[in-house]
Coordinates of C-alpha atoms in Angstrom, one line a residue:
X13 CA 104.8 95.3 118.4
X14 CA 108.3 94.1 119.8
X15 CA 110.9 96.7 120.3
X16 CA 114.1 96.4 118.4
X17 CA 116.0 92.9 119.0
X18 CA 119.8 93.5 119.7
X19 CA 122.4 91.2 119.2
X20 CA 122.4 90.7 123.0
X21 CA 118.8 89.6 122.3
X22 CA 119.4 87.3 119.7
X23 CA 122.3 85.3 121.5
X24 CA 120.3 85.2 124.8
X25 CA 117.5 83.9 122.9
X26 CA 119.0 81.1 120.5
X27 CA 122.4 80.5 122.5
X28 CA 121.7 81.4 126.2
X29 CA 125.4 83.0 125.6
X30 CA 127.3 86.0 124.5
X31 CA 130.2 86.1 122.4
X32 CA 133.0 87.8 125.0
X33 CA 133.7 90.2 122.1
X34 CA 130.4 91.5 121.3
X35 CA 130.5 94.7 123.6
X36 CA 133.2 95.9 121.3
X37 CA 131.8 97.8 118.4
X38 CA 134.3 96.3 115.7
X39 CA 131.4 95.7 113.6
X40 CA 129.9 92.2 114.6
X41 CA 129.7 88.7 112.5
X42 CA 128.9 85.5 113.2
X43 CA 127.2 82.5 111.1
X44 CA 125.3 79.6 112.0
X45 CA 123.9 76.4 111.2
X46 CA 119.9 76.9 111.5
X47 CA 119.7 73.7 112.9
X48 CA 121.7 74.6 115.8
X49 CA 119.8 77.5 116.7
X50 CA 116.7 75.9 117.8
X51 CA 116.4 75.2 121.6
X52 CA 114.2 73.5 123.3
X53 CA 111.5 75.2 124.4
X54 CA 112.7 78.6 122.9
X55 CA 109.9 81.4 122.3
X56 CA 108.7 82.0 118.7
X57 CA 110.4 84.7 117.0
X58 CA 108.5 87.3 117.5
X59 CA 107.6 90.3 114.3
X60 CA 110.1 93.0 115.6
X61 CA 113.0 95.3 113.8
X62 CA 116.6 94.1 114.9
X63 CA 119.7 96.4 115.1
X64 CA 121.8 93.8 113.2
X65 CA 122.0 92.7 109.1
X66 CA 120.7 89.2 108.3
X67 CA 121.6 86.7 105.6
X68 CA 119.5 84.1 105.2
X69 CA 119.6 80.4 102.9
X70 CA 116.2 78.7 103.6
X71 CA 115.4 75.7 102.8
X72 CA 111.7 74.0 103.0
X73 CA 108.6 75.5 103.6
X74 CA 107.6 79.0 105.4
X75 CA 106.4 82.5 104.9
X76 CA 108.3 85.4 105.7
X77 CA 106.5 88.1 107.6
X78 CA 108.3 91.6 106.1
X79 CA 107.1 95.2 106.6
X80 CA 103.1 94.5 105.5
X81 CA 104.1 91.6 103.3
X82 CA 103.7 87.9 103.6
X83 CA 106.1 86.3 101.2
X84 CA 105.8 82.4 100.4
X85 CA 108.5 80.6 100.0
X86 CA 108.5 76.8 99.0
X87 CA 111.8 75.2 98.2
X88 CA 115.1 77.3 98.8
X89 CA 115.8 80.9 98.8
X90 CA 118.3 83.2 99.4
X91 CA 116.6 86.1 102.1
X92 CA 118.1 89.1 103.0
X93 CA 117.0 91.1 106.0
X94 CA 117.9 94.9 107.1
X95 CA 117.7 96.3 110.4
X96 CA 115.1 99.1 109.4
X97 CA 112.2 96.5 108.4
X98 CA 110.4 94.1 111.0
X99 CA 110.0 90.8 109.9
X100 CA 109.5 87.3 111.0
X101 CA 109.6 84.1 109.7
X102 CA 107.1 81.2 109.9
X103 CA 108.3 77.5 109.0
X104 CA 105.4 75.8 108.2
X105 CA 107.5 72.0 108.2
X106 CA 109.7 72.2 110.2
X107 CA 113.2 71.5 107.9
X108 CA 116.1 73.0 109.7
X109 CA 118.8 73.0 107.5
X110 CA 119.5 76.2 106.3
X111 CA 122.7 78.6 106.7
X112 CA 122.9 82.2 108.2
X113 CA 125.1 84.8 108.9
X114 CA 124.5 88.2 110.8
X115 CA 126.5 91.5 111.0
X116 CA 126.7 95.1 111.8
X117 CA 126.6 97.7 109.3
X118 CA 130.1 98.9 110.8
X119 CA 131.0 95.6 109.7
X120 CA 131.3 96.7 106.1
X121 CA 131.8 100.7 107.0
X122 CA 135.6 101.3 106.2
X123 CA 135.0 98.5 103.0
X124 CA 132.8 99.3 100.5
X125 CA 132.1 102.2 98.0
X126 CA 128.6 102.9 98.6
X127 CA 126.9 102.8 102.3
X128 CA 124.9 98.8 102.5
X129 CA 121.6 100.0 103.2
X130 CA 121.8 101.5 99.3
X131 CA 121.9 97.8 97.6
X132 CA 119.0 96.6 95.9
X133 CA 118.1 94.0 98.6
X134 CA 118.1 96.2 101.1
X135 CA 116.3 99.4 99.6
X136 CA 112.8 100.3 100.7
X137 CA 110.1 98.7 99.5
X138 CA 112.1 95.9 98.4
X139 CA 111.7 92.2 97.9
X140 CA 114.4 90.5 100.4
X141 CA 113.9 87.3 98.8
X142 CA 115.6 85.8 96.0
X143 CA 114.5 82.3 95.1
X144 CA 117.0 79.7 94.0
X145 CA 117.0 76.2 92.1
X146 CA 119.0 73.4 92.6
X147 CA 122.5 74.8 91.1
X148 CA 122.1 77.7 92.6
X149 CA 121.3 76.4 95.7
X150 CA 124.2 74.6 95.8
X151 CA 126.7 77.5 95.2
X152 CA 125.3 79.3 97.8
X153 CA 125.4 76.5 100.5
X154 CA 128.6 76.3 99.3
X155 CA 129.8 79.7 100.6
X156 CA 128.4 79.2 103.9
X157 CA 130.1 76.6 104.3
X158 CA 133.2 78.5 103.5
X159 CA 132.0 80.8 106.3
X160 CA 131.6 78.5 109.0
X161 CA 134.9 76.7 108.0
X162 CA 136.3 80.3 108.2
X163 CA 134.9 82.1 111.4
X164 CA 136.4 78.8 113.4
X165 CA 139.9 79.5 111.6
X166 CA 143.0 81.4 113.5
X167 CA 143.8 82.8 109.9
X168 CA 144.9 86.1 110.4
X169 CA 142.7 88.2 107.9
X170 CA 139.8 85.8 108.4
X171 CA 137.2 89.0 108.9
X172 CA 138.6 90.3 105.6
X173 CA 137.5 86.8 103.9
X174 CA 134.1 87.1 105.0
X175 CA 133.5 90.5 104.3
X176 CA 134.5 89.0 101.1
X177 CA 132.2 86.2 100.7
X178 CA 129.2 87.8 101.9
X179 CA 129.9 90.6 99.2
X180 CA 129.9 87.9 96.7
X181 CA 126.3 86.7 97.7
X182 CA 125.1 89.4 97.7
X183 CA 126.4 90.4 93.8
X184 CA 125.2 86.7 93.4
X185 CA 121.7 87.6 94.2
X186 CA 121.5 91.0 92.6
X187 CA 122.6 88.7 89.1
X188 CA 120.0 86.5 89.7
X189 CA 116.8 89.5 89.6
X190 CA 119.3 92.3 88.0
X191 CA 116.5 94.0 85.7
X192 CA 114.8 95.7 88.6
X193 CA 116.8 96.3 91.3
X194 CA 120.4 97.7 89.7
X195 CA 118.6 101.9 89.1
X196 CA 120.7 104.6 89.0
X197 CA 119.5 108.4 89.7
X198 CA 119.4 109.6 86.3
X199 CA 118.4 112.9 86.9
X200 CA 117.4 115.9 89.7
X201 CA 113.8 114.7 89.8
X202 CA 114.7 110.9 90.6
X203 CA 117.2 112.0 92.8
X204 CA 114.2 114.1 94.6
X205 CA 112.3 111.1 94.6
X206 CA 115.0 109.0 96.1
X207 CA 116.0 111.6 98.8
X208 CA 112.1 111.9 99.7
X209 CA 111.2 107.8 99.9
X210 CA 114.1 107.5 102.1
X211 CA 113.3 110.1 104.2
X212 CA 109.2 108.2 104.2
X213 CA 110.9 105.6 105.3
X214 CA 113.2 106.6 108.1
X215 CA 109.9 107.4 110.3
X216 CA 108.9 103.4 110.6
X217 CA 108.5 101.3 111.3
X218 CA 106.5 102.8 114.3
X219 CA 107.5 100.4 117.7
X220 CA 105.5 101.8 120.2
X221 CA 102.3 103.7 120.8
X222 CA 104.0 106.2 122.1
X223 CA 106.4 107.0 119.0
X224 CA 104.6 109.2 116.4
X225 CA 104.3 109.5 112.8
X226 CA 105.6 113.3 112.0
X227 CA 105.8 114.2 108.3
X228 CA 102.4 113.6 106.9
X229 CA 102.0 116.2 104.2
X230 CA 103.7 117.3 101.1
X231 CA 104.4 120.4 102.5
X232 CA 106.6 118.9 105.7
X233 CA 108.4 116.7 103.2
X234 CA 109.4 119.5 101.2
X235 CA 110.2 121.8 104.5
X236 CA 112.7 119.0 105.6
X237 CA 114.1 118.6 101.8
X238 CA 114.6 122.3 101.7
X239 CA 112.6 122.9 98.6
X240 CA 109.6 124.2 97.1
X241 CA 106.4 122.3 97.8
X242 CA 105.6 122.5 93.8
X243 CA 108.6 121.5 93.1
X244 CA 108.5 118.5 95.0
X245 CA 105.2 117.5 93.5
X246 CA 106.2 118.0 90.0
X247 CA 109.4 116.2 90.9
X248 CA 107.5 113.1 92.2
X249 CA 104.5 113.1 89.6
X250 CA 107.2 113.4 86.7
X251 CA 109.3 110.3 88.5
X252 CA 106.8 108.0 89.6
X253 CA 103.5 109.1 88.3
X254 CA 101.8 109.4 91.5
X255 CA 101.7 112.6 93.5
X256 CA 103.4 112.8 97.3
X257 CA 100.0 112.9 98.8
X258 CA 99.8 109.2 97.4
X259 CA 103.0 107.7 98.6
X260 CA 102.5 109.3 101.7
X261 CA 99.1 107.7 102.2
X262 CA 100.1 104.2 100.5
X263 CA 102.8 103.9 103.1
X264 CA 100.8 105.3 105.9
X265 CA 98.0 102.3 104.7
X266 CA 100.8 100.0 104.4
X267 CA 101.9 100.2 108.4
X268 CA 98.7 100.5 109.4
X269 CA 97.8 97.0 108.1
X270 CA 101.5 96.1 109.8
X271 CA 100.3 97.3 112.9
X272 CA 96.7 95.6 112.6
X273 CA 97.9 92.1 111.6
X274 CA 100.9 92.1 114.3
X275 CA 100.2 94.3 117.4
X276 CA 97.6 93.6 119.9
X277 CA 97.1 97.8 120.1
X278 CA 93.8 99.1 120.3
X279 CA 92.5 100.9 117.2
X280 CA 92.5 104.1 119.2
X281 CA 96.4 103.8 120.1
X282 CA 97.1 102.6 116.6
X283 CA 95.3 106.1 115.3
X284 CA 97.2 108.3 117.8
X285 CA 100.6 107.1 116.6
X286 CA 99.7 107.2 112.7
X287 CA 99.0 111.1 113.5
X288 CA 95.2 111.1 113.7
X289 CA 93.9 113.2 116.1
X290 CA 90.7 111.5 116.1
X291 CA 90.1 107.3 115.6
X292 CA 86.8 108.4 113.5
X293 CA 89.2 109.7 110.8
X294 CA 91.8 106.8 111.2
X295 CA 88.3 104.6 110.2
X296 CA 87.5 106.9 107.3
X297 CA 91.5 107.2 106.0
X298 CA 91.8 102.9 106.4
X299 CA 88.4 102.5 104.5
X300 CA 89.2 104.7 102.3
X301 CA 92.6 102.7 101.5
X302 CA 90.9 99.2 101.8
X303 CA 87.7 99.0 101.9
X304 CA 87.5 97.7 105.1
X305 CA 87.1 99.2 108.7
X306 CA 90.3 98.8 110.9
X307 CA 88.7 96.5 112.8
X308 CA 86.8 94.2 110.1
X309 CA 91.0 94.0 108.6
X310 CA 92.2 92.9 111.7
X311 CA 90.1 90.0 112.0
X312 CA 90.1 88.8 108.7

């Protein structure tokens, strides 16, 4: 697996150029015109985590590689992308005429009430993509376009603007699929539950075989959360139905079949950094999960 693409990365890659104001941390943004970010001869984009937020209008036909998911997209979508998943995108006919923006989370820091990474889109285990029709579509061409008129302007209080209309996409989407995604804490044990999956979450995605999967049992969840292991349990089984043991091992599964499918790491590295001390129980722990070897996954 890549390590984490920086903006340097990304404008070295697509642009052969950096922006003379990126080494200043004032909260980057820039959007583009996907069409124009296509050199010749440019690498593949490659399944790695990037340091920087991503807002995305496809158009045509591709499938977005995110976390252990494949999505399928056929038409045009709205995709949001977070610098604590990996992802990468496929186009599978080569249409270039989507719309993108990217930004730093300091970007919005000193602006909104709640920090970015709590929106729906951007929570773990979300879907990033939010499929559009033809009015829809529209509207939200129609506010990048607004962008890229914008970022080229000398207006004084452009940034303000932007921050602006990339709020209003975003609220756009969140109407679009609101049933599922808009969830407030409504009591201790979800709030437990919340606290806990985030804290699941910070350890991947895992970016070398050197880095190491840490918190693997109820018990070192509910050391680091400060309370009783019980309590956690109870707390967890009351909220989701399933016990800690169980999301731990679903999400252990679930970057074990990222690492599989996008790595060229050896089963035995892949084991180490998961937290096994021995590949033989990696095996047992994937079968277990799957019903299929590590190996026998991989090739499928």
């Amino acid at each position: 697996m890549a390590t984490t693409e920086t903006l340097e990365d990304f404008y070295r890659q697509k642009f052969n150029w950096m922006p003379d104001n990126l080494s200043q941390d004032i909260g980057h943004f820039n959007v583009f015109r996907t069409e124009d970010c296509y050199m010749p001869g440019a690498k593949p984009v490659v399944y790695s985590r990037r340091d920087f937020y991503k807002v995305s209008l496809f158009r045509g036909k591709g499938v977005v590689h995110y976390a252990d998911k494949s999505i399928e997209m056929d038409g045009s979508a709205l995709v949001f992308f977070n610098p604590f998943v990996p992802y990468t995108f496929e186009n599978l006919n080569n249409e270039h005429s989507g719309r993108f923006c990217i930004y730093k989370e300091s970007f919005f820091t000193e602006m909104m009430r709640s920090n970015i990474h709590e929106l729906p889109m951007f929570a773990p285990g979300a879907n990033p993509v939010y499929v559009l029709n033809s009015e829809q579509d529209n509207y939200v061409f129609a506010m990048f376009e607004k962008m890229l008129a914008e970022i080229n302007s000398d207006y004084r209080f452009k940034y303000d603007l932007l921050r602006n209309y990339i709020t209003e996409l975003i609220h756009y989407a969140m109407k679009i699929q609101p049933s599922d995604r808009l969830y407030q804490h409504p009591d201790a044990n979800s709030r437990i539950t919340s606290v806990f999956t985030e804290l699941l979450e910070r350890q991947f995605p895992i970016e070398s075989p050197a880095q190491r999967f840490g918190l693997r049992s109820a018990k070192d969840f509910a050391d680091q959360l400060s309370v009783h292991v019980n309590h956690l349990n109870r707390a967890i089984r009351q909220t989701t139905g399933k016990t800690t043991t169980h999301h731990i091992m679903e999400r252990l599964a679930s970057e074990a079949k990222a690492l599989l499918r996008h790595t060229n790491w050896n089963v035995s590295e892949i084991s180490y950094s998961l937290g096994f001390e021995e590949p033989a129980h990696f095996n047992n722990f994937f079968k277990k999960q799957t019903s299929k070897t590590p190996s026998a996954f991989r090739v499928v």
